[in-house]
XYZ file of C-alpha atoms in Angstrom:
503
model
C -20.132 32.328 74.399
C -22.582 35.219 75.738
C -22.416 33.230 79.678
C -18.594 33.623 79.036
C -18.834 37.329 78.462
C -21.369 38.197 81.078
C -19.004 36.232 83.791
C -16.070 38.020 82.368
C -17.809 41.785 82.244
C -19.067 40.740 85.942
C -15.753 39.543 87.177
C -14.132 42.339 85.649
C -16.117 45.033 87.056
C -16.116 43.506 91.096
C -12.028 43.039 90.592
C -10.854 46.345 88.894
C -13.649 48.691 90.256
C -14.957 46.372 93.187
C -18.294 46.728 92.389
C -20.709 44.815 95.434
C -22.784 41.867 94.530
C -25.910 44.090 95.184
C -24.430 46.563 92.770
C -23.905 43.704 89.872
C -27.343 42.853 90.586
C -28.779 45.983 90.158
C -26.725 46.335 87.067
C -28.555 42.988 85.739
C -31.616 44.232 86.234
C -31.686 47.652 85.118
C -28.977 47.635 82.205
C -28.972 43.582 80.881
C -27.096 44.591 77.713
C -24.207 45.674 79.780
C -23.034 42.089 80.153
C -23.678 42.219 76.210
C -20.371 44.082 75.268
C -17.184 42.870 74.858
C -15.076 43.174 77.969
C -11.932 43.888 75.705
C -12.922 45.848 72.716
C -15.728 47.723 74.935
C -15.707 47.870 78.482
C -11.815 47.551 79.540
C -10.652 50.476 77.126
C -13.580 52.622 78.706
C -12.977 52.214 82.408
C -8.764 53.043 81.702
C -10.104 56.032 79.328
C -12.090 56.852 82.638
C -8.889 56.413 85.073
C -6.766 58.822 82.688
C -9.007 61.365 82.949
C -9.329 61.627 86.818
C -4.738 61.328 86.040
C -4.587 57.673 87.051
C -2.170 56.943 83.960
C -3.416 53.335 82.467
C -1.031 52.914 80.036
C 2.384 52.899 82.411
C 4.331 50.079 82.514
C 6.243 49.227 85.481
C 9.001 46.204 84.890
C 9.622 43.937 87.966
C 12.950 41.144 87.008
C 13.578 38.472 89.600
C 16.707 36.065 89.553
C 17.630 32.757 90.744
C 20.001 30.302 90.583
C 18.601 29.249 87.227
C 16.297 31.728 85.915
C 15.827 34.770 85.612
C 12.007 35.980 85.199
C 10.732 39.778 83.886
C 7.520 41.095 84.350
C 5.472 43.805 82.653
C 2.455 45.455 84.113
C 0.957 47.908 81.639
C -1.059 49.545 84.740
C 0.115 51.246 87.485
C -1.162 50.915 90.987
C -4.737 52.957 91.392
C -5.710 54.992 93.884
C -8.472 54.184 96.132
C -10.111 57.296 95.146
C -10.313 56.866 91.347
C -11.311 53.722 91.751
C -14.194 54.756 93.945
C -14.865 57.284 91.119
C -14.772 55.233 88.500
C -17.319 52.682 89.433
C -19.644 55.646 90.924
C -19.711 56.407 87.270
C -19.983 53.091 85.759
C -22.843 51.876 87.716
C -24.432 55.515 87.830
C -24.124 56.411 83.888
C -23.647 52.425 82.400
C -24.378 53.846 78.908
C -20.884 55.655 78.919
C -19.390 51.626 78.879
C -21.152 51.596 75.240
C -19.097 54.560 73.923
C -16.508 54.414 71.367
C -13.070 56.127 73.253
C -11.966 57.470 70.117
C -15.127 58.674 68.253
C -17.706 59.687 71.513
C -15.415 59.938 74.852
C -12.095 61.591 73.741
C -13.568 64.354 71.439
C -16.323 65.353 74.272
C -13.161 65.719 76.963
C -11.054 67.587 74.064
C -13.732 70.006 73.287
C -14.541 70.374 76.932
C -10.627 71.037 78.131
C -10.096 73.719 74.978
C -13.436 75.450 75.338
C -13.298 76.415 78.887
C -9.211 76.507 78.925
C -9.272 73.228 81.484
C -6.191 72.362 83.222
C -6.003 68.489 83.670
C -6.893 68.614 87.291
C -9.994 70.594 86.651
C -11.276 68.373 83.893
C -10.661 65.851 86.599
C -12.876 67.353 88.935
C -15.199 68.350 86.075
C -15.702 64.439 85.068
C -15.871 63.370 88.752
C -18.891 65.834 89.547
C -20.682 65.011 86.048
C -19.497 61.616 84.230
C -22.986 62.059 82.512
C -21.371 65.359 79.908
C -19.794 62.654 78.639
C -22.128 60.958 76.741
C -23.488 64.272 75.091
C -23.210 65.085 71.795
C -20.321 67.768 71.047
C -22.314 69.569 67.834
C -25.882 68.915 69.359
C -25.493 69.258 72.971
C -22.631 70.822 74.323
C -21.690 73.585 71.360
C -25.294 75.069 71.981
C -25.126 75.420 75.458
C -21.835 76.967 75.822
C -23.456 79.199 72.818
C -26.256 79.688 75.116
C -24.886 80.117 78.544
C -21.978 82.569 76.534
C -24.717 84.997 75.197
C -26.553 85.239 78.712
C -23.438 86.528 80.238
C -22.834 88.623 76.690
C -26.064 90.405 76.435
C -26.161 90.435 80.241
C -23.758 93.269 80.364
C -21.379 91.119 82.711
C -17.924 92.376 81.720
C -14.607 90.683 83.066
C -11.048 91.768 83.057
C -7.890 90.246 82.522
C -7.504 89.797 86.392
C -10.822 88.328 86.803
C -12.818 91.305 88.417
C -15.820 90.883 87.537
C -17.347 94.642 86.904
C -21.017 94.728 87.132
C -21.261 98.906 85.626
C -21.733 97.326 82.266
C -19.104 99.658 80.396
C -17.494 98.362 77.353
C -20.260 95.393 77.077
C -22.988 94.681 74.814
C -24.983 92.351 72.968
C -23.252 90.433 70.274
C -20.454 93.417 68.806
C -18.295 92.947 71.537
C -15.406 92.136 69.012
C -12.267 89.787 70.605
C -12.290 91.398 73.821
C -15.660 90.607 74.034
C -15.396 86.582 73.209
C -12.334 86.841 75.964
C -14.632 87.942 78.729
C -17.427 85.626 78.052
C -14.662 83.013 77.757
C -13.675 83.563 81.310
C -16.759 83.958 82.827
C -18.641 80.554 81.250
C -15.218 78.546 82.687
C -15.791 80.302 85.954
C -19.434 79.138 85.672
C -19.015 75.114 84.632
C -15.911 75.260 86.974
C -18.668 76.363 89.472
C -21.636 73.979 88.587
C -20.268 71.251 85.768
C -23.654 70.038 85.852
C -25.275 73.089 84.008
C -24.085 71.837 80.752
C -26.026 68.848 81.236
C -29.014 70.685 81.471
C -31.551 71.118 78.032
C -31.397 74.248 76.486
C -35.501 74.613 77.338
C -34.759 74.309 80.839
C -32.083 76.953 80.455
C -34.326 79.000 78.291
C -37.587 78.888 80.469
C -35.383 80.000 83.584
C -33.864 82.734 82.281
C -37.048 84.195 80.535
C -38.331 84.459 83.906
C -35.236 86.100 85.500
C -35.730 88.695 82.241
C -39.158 89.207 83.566
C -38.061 90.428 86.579
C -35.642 92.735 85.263
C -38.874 93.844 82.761
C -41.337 94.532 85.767
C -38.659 96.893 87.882
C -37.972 98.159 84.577
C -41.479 99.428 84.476
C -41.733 100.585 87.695
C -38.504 102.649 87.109
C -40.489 104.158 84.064
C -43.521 105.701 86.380
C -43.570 109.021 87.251
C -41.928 109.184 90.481
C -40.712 113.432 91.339
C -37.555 113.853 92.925
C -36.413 114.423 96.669
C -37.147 118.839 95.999
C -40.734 118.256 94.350
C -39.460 119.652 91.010
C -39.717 117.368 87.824
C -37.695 119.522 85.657
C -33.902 120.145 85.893
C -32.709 116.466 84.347
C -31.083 116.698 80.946
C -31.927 114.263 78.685
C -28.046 113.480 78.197
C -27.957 112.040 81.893
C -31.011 109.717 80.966
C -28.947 108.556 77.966
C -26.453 108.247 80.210
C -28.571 106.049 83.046
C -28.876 103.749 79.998
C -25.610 103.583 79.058
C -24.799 102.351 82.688
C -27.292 100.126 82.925
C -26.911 97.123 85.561
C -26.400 93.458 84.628
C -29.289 91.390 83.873
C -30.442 89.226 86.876
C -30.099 85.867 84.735
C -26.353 86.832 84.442
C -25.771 87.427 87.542
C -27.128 84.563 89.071
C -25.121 82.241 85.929
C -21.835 84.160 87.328
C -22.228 83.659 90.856
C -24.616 81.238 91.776
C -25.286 79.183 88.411
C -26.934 75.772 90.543
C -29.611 77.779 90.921
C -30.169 77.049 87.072
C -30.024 73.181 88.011
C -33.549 74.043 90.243
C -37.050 73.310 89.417
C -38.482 76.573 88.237
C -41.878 75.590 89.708
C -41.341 73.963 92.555
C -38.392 75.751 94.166
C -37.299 78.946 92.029
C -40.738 80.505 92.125
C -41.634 79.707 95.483
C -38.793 81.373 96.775
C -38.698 84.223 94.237
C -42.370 85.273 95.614
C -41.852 84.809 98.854
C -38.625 87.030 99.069
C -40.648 89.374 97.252
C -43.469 89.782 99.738
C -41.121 90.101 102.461
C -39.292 93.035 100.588
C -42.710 94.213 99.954
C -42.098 93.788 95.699
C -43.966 91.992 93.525
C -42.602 88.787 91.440
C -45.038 89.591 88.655
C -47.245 92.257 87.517
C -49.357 91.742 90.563
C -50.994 95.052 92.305
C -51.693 93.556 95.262
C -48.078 93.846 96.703
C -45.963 96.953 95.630
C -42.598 98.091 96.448
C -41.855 100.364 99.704
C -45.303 99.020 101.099
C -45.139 97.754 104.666
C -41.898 99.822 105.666
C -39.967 97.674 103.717
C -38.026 98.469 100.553
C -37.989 101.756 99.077
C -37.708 103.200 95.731
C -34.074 103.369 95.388
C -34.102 99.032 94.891
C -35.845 96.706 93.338
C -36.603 92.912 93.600
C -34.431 92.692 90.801
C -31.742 94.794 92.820
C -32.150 92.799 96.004
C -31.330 89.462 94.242
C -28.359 90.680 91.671
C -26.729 91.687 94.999
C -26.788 88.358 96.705
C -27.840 85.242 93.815
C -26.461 83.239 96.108
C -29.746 83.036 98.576
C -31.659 81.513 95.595
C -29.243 77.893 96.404
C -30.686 78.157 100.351
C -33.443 76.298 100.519
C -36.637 77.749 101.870
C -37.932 76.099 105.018
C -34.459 74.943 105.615
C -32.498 78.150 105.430
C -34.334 81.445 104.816
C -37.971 80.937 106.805
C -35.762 79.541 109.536
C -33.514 82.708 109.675
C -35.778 85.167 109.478
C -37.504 83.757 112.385
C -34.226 84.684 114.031
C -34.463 88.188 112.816
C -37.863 88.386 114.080
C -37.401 87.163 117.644
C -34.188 89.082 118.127
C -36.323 91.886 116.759
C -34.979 93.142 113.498
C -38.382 92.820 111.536
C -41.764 92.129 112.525
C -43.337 89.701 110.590
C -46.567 87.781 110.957
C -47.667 84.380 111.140
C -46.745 83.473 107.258
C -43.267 85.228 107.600
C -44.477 88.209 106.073
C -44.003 91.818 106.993
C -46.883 92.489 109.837
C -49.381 95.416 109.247
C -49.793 96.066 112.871
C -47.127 98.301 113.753
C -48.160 100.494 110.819
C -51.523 100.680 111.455
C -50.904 101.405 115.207
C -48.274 104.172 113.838
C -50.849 105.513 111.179
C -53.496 106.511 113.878
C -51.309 107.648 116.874
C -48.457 109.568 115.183
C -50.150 110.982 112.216
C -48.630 114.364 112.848
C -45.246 112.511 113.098
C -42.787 111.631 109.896
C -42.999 107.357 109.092
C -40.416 105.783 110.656
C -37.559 104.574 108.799
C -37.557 102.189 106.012
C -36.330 98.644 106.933
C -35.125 95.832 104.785
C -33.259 92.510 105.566
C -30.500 92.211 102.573
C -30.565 89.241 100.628
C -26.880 88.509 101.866
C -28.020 88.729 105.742
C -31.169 86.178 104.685
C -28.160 84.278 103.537
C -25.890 84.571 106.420
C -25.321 80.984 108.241
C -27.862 80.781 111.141
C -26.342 78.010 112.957
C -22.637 79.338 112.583
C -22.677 82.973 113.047
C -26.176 84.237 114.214
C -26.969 82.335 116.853
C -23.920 81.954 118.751
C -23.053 85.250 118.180
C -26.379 86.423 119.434
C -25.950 84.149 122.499
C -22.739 85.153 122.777
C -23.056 88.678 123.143
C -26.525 88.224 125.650
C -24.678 86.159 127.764
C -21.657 89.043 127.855
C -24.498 91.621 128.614
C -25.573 89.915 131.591
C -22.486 89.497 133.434
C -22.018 92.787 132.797
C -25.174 93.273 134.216
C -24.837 91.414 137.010
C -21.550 93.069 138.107
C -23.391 96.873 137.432
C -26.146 95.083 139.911
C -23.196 93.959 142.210
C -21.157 97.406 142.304
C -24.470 99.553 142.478
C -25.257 97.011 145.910
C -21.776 97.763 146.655
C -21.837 101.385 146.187
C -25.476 102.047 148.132
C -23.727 101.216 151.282
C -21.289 103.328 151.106
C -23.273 106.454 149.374
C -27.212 105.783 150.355
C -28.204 108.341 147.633
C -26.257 106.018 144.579
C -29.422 102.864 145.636
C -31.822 104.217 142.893
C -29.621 103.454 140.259
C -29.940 99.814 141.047
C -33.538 100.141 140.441
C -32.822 101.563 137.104
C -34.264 99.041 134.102
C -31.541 97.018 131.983
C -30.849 97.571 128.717
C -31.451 94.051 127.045
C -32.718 92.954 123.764
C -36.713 91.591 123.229
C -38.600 91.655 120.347
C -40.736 94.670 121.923
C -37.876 96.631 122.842
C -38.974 99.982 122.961
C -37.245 102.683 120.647
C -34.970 104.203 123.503
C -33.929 100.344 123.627
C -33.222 99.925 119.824
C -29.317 101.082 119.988
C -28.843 97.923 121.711
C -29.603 95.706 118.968
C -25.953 94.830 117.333
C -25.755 96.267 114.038
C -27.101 93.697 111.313
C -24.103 94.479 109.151
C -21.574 93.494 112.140
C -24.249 90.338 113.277
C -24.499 89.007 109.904
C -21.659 90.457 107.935
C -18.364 91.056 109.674
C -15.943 88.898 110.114
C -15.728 87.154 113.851
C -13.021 89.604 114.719
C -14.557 93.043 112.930
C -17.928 91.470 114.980
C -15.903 91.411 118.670
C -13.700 94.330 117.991
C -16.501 96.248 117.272
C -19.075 95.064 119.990
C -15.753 95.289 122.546
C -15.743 91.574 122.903
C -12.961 89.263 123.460
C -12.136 87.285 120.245
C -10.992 84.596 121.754
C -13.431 83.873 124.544
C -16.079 84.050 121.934
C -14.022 81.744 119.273
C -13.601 79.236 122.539
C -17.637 79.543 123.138
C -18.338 78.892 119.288
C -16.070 75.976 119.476
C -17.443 74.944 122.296
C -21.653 75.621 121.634
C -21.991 75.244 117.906
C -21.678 70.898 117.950
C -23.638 71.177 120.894
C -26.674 73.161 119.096
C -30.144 71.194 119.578
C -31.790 72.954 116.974
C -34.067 71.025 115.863
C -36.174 71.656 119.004
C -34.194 74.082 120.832
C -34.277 76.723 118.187
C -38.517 75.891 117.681
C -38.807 76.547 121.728
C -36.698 79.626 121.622
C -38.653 81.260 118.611
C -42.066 79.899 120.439
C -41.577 80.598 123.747
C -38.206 82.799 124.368
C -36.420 80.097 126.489
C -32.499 80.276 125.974
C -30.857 77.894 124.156
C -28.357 75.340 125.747
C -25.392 76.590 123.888
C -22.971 74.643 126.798
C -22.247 71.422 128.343
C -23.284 69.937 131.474
């Protein structure tokens, strides 16, 4: 009877995938016809389908034969034990995605994991870990869902001029790509780079080829507005426009970079997975006022104003080099680190995180005789550089160094003045450390941003003559420690150190 089968689907489900009461409930309420299907021609051969493919084998029989006096007794059980961890999986993806328990194995689930392991060259434990991060790919449609976003997503990276070798370097000069006549060798490297993609976000296949569509339009309008800005008449460094052949402009084109929407699909595809609106855009402007180039067609903001930027990059440029920063979220990562840059002194930027016009305008009217000073940008990979586990202790690090350092100068100078009277001005002389209103003769003690943000910890302490391991035993030591959810505020507000060490 139908109470029979909806004890038996609900019985089934809290034995073999220990589903809660609360999550049966929920179940009931939101997906009735569930408890509809027959546990043994529906449900059963579904959830083992589902334990194969994250390589629990279903179908393996163990035999168990017990004796005594009088009998002896065999026993077959068709399933081996499961691990914890599938099973875990499993019912995250039956009580997530219930419509998969009203696919057909043979005609919906096994084609969509066939096509899926032969048209990204899946070995079993990455279609494992393909299913596990998004069950809902099953339950597409091969021919209307799948085959046209693979088609998609393979003619981005095509007529992106993204070009991969047999070793998996991805070269970015463009050479040897194209749009659609890129023969064999051209259906090889996009073949590469879409697995690397879905291996990197599985969930962009479940995305509608709209969404895909509107995104990358916009990343091509990026690429359109530096394009026109590369087009204006702009004379070279000796004031001459003559002297270029035409063959090296046909040559420029030839080597022209990869498309942004590429780039970002290769190495940070989630971003795809974003609301355009609400997070893309945002971000996308914002990044652009700080670099001091425009999103759009705008006037208002244009490259190399503010000191920042210069003609030699684009916005286009500054995100192809880092994509990933576009994942970071703004008022959690980027606002958050730039505030860092600007207390430490790398940037000055105003109350809306913007470049700040007061520098320049001081500069303008008191060294007008004098050449600008020098163009400064904060890369798109230093925006992206972890604030919590590199910048700050690092920073702290290195300040706290300085001062002992200081103190003992202080302490040898004391020492010295009694001995040699003339040697007590140089105690008096000012210290070298690091404010936000350093002035220039002050800069060179700013770490390099490249060795802050970029090196490695041991390229960082070799090169700032630190000792690795005191500073790995500090970061150990001051990074779980961190209060920065009001430590960090006061510091940016008010300049008081952080508490980077126990009691």
């Amino acid at each position: 009877t139908s109470d029979d089968n909806i004890l038996a689907v609900e019985e089934y489900l809290q034995r073999e995938l220990s589903v809660s009461s609360t999550g049966i409930a929920k179940l009931k309420r939101n997906h009735p016809t569930l408890f509809q299907l027959s546990l043994n021609g529906k449900v059963r051969p579904v959830v083992q389908y589902l334990y194969s493919l994250l390589g629990h084998n279903a179908d393996s029989t163990t035999t168990t034969t017990s004796t005594t006096p009088s009998t002896t007794t065999t026993t077959t059980n068709k399933s081996s034990p499961k691990n914890a961890k599938h099973t875990k999986q499993v019912a995250k993806m039956v009580t997530n995605h219930p419509y998969l328990l009203q696919l057909d194995v043979r005609s919906n689930l096994e084609p969509t994991a066939r096509f899926l392991r032969d048209a990204c060259d899946l070995t079993d434990r990455e279609l494992a870990n393909f299913i596990a991060a998004t069950p809902g790919v099953l339950g597409l449609s091969v021919e209307g869902n799948l085959k046209p976003t693979m088609r998609f997503l393979g003619d981005t990276l095509v007529s992106g001029g993204i070009v991969v070798k047999n070793t998996g370097f991805v070269d970015e000069d463009g050479s040897g790509s194209g749009g659609g006549d890129g023969g064999e060798e051209g259906d090889a490297s996009s073949k590469v780079l879409l697995r690397k993609c879905i291996l990197k976000h599985p969930q962009i296949l479940a995305l509608s080829l709209n969404n895909l569509l509107v995104k990358r339009e916009y990343f091509d309008g990026i690429d359109r507005n530096d394009d026109d800005d590369d087009d204006e008449d702009v004379l070279p460094a000796n004031g001459n426009d003559e002297g270029d052949d035409d063959d090296d402009d046909e040559n420029a084109k030839e080597r022209k970079k990869p498309t942004l929407a590429a780039r970002i699909l290769v190495s940070a595809p989630s971003t795809y997975s974003l609301s355009l609106k609400e997070n893309i855009i945002p971000k996308i402007e914002y990044l652009g006022g700080l670099w001091g180039m425009p999103a759009s067609g705008s006037d208002t903001v244009g490259r190399g104003n503010n000191n920042i930027g210069s003609r030699s990059s684009s916005l286009s440029d500054n995100l192809r080099e880092y994509p990933q920063i576009l994942t970071l979220s703004k008022e959690g990562n980027i606002i958050p680190t730039l505030s860092f840059y600007n207390m430490t002194g790398y940037v000055d930027l105003d109350c809306h995180g913007l470049p700040s016009r007061k520098q320049q305008q001081q500069q303008s009217s008191t060294m007008q005789s004098q050449p600008p000073p020098p163009k400064i940008i904060i890369r798109s990979r230093y925006i992206a550089s972890s604030l919590y586990n590199r910048l700050l202790p690092r920073w702290h690090f290195l300040q706290e160094e300085r001062e002992k350092q200081k103190q003992q100068l202080q302490l040898q100078q004391k020492l010295d003045s009694l001995v040699d009277p003339k040697s007590r001005d140089a105690s008096n002389k000012p210290s070298r450390l690091n404010t936000k209103h350093s002035s220039s003769d002050d800069a060179d003690a700013l770490p390099p941003l490249h060795l802050l943000a970029g090196a490695s910890d041991a390229v960082f302490c070799r090169q700032m003559k630190l000792d690795e391991k005191e500073y790995l035993a500090f970061k150990e030591e001051a990074v779980p420690r961190l209060k920065f959810s009001s430590q960090f505020d006061r510091w940016l507000k008010t300049g008081r150190p952080i508490d980077l060490v126990s009691d």
